mmCIF file of C-alpha atoms in Angstrom:
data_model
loop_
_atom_site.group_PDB
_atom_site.id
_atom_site.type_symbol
_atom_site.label_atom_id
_atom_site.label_comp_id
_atom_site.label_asym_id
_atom_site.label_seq_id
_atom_site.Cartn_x
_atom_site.Cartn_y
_atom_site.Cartn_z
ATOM 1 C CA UNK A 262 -22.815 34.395 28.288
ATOM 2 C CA UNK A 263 -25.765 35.393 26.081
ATOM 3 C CA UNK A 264 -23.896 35.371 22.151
ATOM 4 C CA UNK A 265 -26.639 37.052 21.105
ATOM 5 C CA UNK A 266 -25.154 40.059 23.276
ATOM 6 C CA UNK A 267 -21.895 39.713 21.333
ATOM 7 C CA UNK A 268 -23.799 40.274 18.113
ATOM 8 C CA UNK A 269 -25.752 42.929 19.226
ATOM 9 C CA UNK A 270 -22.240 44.251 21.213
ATOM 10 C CA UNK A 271 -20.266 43.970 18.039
ATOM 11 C CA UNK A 272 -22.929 46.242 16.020
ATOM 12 C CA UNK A 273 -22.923 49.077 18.301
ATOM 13 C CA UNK A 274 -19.087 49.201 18.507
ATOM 14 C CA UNK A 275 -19.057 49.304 14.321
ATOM 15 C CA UNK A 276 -21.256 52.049 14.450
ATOM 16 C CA UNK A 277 -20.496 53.744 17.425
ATOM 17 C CA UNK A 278 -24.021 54.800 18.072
ATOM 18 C CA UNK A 279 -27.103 53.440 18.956
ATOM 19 C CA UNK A 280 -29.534 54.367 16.146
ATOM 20 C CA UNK A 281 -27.709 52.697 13.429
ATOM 21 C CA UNK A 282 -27.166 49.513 15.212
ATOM 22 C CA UNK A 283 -30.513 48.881 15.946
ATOM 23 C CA UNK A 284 -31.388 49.272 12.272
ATOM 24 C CA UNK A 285 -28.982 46.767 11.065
ATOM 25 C CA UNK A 286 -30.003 44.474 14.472
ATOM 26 C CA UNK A 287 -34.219 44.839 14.190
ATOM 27 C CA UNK A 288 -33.339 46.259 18.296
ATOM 28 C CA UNK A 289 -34.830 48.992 19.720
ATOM 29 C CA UNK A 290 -32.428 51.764 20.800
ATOM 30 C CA UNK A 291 -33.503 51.527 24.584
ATOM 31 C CA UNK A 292 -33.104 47.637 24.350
ATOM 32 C CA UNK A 293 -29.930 47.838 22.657
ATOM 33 C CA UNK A 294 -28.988 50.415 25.730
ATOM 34 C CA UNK A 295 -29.995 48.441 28.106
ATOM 35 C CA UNK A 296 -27.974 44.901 26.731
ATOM 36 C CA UNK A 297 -25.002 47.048 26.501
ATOM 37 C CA UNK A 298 -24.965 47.490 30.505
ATOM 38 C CA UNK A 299 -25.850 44.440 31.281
ATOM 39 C CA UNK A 300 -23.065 43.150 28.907
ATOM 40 C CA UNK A 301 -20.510 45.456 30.859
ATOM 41 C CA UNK A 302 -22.242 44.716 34.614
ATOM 42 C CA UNK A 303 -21.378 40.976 33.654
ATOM 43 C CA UNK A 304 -18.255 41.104 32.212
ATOM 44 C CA UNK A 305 -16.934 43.520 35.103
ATOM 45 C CA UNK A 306 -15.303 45.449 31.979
ATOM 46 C CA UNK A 307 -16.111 48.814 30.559
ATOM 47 C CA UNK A 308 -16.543 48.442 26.810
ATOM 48 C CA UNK A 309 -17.718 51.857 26.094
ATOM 49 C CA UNK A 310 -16.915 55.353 26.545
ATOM 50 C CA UNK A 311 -20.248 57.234 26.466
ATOM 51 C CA UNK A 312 -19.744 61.712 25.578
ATOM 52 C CA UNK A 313 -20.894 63.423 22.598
ATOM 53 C CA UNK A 314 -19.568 61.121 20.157
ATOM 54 C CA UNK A 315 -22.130 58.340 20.893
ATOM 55 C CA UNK A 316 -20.922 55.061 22.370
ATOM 56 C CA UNK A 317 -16.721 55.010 21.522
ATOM 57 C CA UNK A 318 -15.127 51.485 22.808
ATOM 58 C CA UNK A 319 -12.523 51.496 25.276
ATOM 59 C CA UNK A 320 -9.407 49.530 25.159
ATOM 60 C CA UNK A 321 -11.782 46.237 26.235
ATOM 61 C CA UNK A 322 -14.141 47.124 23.914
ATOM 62 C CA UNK A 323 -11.974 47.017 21.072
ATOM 63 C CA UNK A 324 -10.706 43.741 22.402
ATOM 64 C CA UNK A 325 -14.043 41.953 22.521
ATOM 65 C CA UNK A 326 -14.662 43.702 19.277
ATOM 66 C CA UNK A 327 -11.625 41.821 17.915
ATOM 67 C CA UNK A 328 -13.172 38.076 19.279
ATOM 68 C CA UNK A 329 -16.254 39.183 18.118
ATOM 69 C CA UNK A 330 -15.267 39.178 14.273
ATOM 70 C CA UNK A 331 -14.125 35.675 14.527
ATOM 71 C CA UNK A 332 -17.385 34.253 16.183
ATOM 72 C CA UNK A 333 -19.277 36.526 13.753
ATOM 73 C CA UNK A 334 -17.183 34.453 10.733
ATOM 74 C CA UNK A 335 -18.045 31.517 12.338
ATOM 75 C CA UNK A 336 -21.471 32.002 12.240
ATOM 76 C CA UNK A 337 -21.050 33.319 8.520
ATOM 77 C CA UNK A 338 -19.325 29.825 7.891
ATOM 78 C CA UNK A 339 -22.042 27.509 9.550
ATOM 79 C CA UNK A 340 -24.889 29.802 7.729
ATOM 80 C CA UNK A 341 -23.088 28.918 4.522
ATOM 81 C CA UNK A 342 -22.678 25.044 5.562
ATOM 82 C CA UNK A 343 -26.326 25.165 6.642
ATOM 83 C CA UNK A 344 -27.787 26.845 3.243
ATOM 84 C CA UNK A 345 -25.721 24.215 1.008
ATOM 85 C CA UNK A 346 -26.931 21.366 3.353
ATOM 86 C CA UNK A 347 -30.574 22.678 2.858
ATOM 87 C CA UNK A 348 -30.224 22.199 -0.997
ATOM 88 C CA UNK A 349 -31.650 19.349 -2.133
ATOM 89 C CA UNK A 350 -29.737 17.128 -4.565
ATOM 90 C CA UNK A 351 -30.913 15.927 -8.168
ATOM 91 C CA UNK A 352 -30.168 12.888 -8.606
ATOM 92 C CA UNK A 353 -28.776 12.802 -12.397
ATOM 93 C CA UNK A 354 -27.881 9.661 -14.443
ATOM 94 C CA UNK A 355 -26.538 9.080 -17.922
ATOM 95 C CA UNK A 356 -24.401 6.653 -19.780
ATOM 96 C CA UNK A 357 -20.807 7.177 -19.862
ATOM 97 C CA UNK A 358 -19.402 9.468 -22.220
ATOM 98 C CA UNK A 359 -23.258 11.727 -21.725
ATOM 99 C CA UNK A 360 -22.261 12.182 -17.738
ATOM 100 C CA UNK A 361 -18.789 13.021 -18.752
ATOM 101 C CA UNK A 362 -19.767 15.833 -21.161
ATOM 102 C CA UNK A 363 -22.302 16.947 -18.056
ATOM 103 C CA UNK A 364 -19.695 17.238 -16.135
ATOM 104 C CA UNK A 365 -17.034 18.490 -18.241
ATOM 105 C CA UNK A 366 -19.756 21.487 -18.529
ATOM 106 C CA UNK A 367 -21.418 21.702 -15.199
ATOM 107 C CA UNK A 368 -20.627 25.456 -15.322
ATOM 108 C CA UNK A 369 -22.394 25.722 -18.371
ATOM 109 C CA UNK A 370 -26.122 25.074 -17.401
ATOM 110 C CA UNK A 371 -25.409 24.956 -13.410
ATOM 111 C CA UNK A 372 -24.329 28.119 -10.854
ATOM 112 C CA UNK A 373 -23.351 27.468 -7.208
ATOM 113 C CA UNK A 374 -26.314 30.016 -6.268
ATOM 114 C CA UNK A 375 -28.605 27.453 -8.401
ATOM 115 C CA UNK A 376 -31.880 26.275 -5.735
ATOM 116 C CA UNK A 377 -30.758 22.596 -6.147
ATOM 117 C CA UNK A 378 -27.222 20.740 -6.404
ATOM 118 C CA UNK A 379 -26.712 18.061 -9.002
ATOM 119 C CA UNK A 380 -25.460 14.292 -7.869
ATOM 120 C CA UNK A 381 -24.078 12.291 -10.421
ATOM 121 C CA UNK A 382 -25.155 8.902 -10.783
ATOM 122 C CA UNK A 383 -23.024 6.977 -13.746
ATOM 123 C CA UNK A 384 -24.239 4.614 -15.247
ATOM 124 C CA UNK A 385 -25.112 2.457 -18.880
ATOM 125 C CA UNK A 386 -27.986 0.638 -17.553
ATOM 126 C CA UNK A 387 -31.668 2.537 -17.032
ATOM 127 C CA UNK A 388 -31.668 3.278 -12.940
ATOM 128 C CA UNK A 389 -35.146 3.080 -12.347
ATOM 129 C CA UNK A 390 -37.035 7.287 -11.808
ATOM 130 C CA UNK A 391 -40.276 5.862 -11.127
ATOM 131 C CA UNK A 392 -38.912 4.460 -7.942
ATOM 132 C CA UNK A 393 -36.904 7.440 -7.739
ATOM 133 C CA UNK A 394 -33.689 5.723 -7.668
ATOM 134 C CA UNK A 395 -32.673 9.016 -9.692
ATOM 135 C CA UNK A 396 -34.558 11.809 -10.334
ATOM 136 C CA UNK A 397 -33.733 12.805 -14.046
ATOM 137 C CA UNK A 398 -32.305 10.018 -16.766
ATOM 138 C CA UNK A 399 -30.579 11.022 -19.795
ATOM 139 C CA UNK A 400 -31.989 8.317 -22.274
ATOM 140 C CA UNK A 401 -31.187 6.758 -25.718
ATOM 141 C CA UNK A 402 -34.995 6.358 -26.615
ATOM 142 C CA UNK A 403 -38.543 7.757 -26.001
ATOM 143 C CA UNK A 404 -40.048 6.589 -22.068
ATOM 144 C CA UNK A 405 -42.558 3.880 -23.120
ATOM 145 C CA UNK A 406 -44.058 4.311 -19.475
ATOM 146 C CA UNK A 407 -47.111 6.214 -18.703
ATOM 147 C CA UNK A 408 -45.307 7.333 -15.820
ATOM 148 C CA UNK A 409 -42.370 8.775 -17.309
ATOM 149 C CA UNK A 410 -42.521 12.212 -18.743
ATOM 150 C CA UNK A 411 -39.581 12.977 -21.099
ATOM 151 C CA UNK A 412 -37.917 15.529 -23.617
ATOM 152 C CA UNK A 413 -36.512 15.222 -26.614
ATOM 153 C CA UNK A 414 -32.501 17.012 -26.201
ATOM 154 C CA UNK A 415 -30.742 15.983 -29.724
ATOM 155 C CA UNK A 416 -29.647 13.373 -31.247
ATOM 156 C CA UNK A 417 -26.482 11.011 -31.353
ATOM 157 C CA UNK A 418 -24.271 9.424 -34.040
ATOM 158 C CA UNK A 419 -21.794 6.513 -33.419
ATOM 159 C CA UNK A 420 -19.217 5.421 -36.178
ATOM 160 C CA UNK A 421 -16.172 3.152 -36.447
ATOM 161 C CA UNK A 422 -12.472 4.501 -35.274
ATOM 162 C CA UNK A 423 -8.992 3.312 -35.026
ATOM 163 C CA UNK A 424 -5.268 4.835 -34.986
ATOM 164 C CA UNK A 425 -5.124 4.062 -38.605
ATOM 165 C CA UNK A 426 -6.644 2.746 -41.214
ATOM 166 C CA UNK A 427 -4.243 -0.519 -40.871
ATOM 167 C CA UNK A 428 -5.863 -1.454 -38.020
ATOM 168 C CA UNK A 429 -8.144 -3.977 -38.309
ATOM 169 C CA UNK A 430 -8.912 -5.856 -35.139
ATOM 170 C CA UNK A 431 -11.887 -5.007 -32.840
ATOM 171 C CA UNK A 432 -12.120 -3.867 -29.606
ATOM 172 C CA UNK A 433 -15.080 -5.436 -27.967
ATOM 173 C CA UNK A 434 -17.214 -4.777 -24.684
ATOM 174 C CA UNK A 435 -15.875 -7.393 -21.617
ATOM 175 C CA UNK A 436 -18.657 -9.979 -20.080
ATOM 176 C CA UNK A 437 -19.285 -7.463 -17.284
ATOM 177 C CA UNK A 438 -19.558 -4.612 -19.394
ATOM 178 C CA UNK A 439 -23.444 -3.207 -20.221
ATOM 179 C CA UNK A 440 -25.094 -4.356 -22.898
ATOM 180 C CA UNK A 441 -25.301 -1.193 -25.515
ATOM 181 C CA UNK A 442 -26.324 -1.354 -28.711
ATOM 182 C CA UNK A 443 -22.793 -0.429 -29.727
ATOM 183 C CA UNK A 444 -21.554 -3.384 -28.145
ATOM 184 C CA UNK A 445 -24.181 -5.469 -29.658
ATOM 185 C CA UNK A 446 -22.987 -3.939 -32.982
ATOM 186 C CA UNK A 447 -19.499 -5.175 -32.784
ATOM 187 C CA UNK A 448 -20.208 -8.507 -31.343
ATOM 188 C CA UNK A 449 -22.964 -9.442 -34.016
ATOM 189 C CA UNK A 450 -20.860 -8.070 -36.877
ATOM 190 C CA UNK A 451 -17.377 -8.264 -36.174
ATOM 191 C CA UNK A 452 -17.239 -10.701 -33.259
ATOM 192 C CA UNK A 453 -14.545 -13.081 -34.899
ATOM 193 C CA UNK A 454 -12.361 -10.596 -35.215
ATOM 194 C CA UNK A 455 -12.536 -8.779 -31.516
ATOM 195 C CA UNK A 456 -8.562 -9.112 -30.483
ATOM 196 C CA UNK A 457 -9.828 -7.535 -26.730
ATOM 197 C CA UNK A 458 -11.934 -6.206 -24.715
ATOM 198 C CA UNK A 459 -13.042 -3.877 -22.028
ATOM 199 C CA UNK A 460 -15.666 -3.317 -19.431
ATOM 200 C CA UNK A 461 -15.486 0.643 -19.807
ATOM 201 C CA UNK A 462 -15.694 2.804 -22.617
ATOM 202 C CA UNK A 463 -13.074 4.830 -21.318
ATOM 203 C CA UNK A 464 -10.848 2.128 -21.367
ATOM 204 C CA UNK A 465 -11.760 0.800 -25.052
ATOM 205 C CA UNK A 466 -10.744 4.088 -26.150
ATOM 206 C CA UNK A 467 -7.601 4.062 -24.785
ATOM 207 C CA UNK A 468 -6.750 0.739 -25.789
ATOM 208 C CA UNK A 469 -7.886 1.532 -29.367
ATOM 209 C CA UNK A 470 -5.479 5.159 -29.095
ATOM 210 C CA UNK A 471 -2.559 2.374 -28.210
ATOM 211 C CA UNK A 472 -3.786 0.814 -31.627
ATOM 212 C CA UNK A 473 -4.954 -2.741 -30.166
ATOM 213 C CA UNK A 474 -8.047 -2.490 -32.607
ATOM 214 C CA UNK A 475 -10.872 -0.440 -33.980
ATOM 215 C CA UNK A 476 -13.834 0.724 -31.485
ATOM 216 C CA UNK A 477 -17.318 1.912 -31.931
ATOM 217 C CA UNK A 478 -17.874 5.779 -30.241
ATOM 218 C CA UNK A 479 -20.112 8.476 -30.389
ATOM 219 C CA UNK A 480 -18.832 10.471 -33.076
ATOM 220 C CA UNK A 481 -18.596 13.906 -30.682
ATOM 221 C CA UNK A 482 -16.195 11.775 -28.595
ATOM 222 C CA UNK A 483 -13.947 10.025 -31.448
ATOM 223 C CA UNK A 484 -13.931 13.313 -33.377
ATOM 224 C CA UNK A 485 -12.566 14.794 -30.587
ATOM 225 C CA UNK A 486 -10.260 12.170 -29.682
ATOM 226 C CA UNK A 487 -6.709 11.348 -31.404
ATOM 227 C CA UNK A 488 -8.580 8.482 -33.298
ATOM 228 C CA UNK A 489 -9.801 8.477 -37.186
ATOM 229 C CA UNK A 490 -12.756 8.034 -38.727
ATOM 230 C CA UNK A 491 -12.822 5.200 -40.140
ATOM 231 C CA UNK A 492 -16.405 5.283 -41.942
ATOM 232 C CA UNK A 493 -18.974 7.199 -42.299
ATOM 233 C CA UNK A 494 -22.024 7.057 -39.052
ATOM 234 C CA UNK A 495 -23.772 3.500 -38.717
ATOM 235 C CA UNK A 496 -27.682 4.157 -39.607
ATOM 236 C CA UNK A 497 -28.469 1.586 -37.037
ATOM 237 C CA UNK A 498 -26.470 3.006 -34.110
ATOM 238 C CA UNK A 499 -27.914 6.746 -34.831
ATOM 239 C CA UNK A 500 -30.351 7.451 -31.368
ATOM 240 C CA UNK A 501 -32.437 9.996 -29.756
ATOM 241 C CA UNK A 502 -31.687 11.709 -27.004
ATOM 242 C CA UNK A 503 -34.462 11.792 -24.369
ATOM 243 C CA UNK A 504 -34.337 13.768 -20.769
ATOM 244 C CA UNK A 505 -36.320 11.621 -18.690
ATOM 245 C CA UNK A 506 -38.214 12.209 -15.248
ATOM 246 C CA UNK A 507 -40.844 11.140 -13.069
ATOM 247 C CA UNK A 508 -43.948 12.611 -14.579
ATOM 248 C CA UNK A 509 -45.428 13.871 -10.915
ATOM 249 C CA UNK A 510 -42.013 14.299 -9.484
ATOM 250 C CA UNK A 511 -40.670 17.119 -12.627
ATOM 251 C CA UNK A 512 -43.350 19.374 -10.775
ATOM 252 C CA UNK A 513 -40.917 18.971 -7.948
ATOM 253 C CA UNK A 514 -39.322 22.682 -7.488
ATOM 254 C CA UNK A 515 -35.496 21.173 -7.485
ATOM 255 C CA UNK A 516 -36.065 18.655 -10.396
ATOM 256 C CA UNK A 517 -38.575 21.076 -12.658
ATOM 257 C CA UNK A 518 -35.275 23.636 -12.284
ATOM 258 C CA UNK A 519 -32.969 20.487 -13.507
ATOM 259 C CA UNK A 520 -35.038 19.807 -15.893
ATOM 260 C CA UNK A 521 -35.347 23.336 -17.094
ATOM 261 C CA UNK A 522 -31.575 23.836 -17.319
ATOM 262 C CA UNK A 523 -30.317 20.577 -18.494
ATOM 263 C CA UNK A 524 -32.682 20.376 -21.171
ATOM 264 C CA UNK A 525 -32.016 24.656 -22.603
ATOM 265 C CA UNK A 526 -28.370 23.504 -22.365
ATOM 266 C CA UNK A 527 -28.567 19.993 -24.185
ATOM 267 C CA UNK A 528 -31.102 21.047 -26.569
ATOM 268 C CA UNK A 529 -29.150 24.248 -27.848
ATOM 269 C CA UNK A 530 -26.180 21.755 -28.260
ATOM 270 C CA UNK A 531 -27.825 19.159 -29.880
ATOM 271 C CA UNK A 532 -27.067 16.251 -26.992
ATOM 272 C CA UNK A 533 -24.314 15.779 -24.932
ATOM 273 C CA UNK A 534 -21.643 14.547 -26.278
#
């Protein structure tokens, strides 16, 4: 069995005439004449009915017509597997609470028609572009390298929160836990008083929401959490916000799009969190 038959097969019985269905196939009307016998001489089956009205399908025709639709869905389904395969993924890292916001907002400066797919890679330490562990870094400083081309997004504030204003124990970052300069904040000025600790942000929040001590957060994610402010931003802690790439791979098709459309969406915000 030839399937390409069954296409061709299945566009003549929609139509019911020749001339249409080769202009949706790219067939020629004696070819498409032609397959439609041999289809019939090797199926031992009359699919069509051929009079005045063009080419009607008989009861078997209607029948094939009916299998036909499902292979042609399957083909629609393994065309759409294929073209989302064919997509390349960008490779896009960022500290914690930065790939959260991301991907709180994918919808925001990503579409599912988009020519590339982004991959999250989490993380609080600097994956390395130039060996293209990633392909785009969302960093807290300017690249120093002469390899890395970046672009300045926003810019981000931390300052001090708690449950209340009672609370005075610390919440500090665990031995595993990256080094930020948050963490180094705490531990150089309030280390004595740390009362716990945690290897995730995420979890230092929650512990300081259960009131276990005061924690150190970028102020778009303790303003919108349940926590108060407990000061006003730390001068020391306040950071740029640098989108960071490869400076021969941006010219990449995929990565210069991810580049384009983080960096509209980040800069009109101001950062990402």
């Amino acid at each position: 069995m030839d399937w390409n038959d069954i296409a061709l097969f299945a566009a003549v019985a929609r139509h019911g005439a020749l001339a249409p269905a080769a202009k949706e196939t790219g067939a020629s009307v004696p070819t498409l004449s032609r397959r439609m016998k041999a289809l019939e001489a090797r199926l031992g089956r009359r699919l069509f009915l051929h009079g005045p009205q063009g080419y009607a399908t008989t009861a078997d025709g209607r029948a094939l017509l009916a299998r036909a639709g499902r292979m042609e869905a399957a083909a629609a389904s393994v065309a759409a597997w294929a073209g989302a395969a064919a997509r390349p993924r960008v490779r896009v890292t960022a500290g914690t609470w930065s790939a959260l916001s991301l991907a709180r907002h994918v919808g925001e400066w990503w579409s599912p028609d988009a020519p590339w797919i982004p991959e999250f890679v989490h993380c609080d330490l600097d994956m390395d572009v130039a060996r293209r562990e990633v392909d785009v870094g969302l960093r807290n400083r300017r690249p120093a390298q002469p390899w890395l081309a970046g672009r300045r997004t926003g810019t981000t504030e931390f300052a001090v929160y708690g449950a209340d204003p009672g609370v005075h124990g610390w919440i500090g970052a665990g031995d595993d836990a990256a080094r930020t300069p948050s963490a180094a904040w705490v531990a150089a000025r309030h280390g004595d008083a740390v009362t716990t600790a945690a290897n995730d942000p995420r979890l230092a929040l929650s512990l300081a929401e259960a009131g276990l001590g005061r924690v150190v957060l970028p102020t778009g994610v303790g303003d919108a959490s349940a926590l108060l402010r407990l000061g006003d931003p730390i001068p020391e802690l306040r950071s740029e916000e640098w989108l960071v790439s490869h400076h021969e791979a941006r010219h990449d098709p995929p990565i210069r799009a991810a580049l384009d459309a983080l960096g509209a969406w980040l800069s009109a915000r101001g950062g990402a969190t």
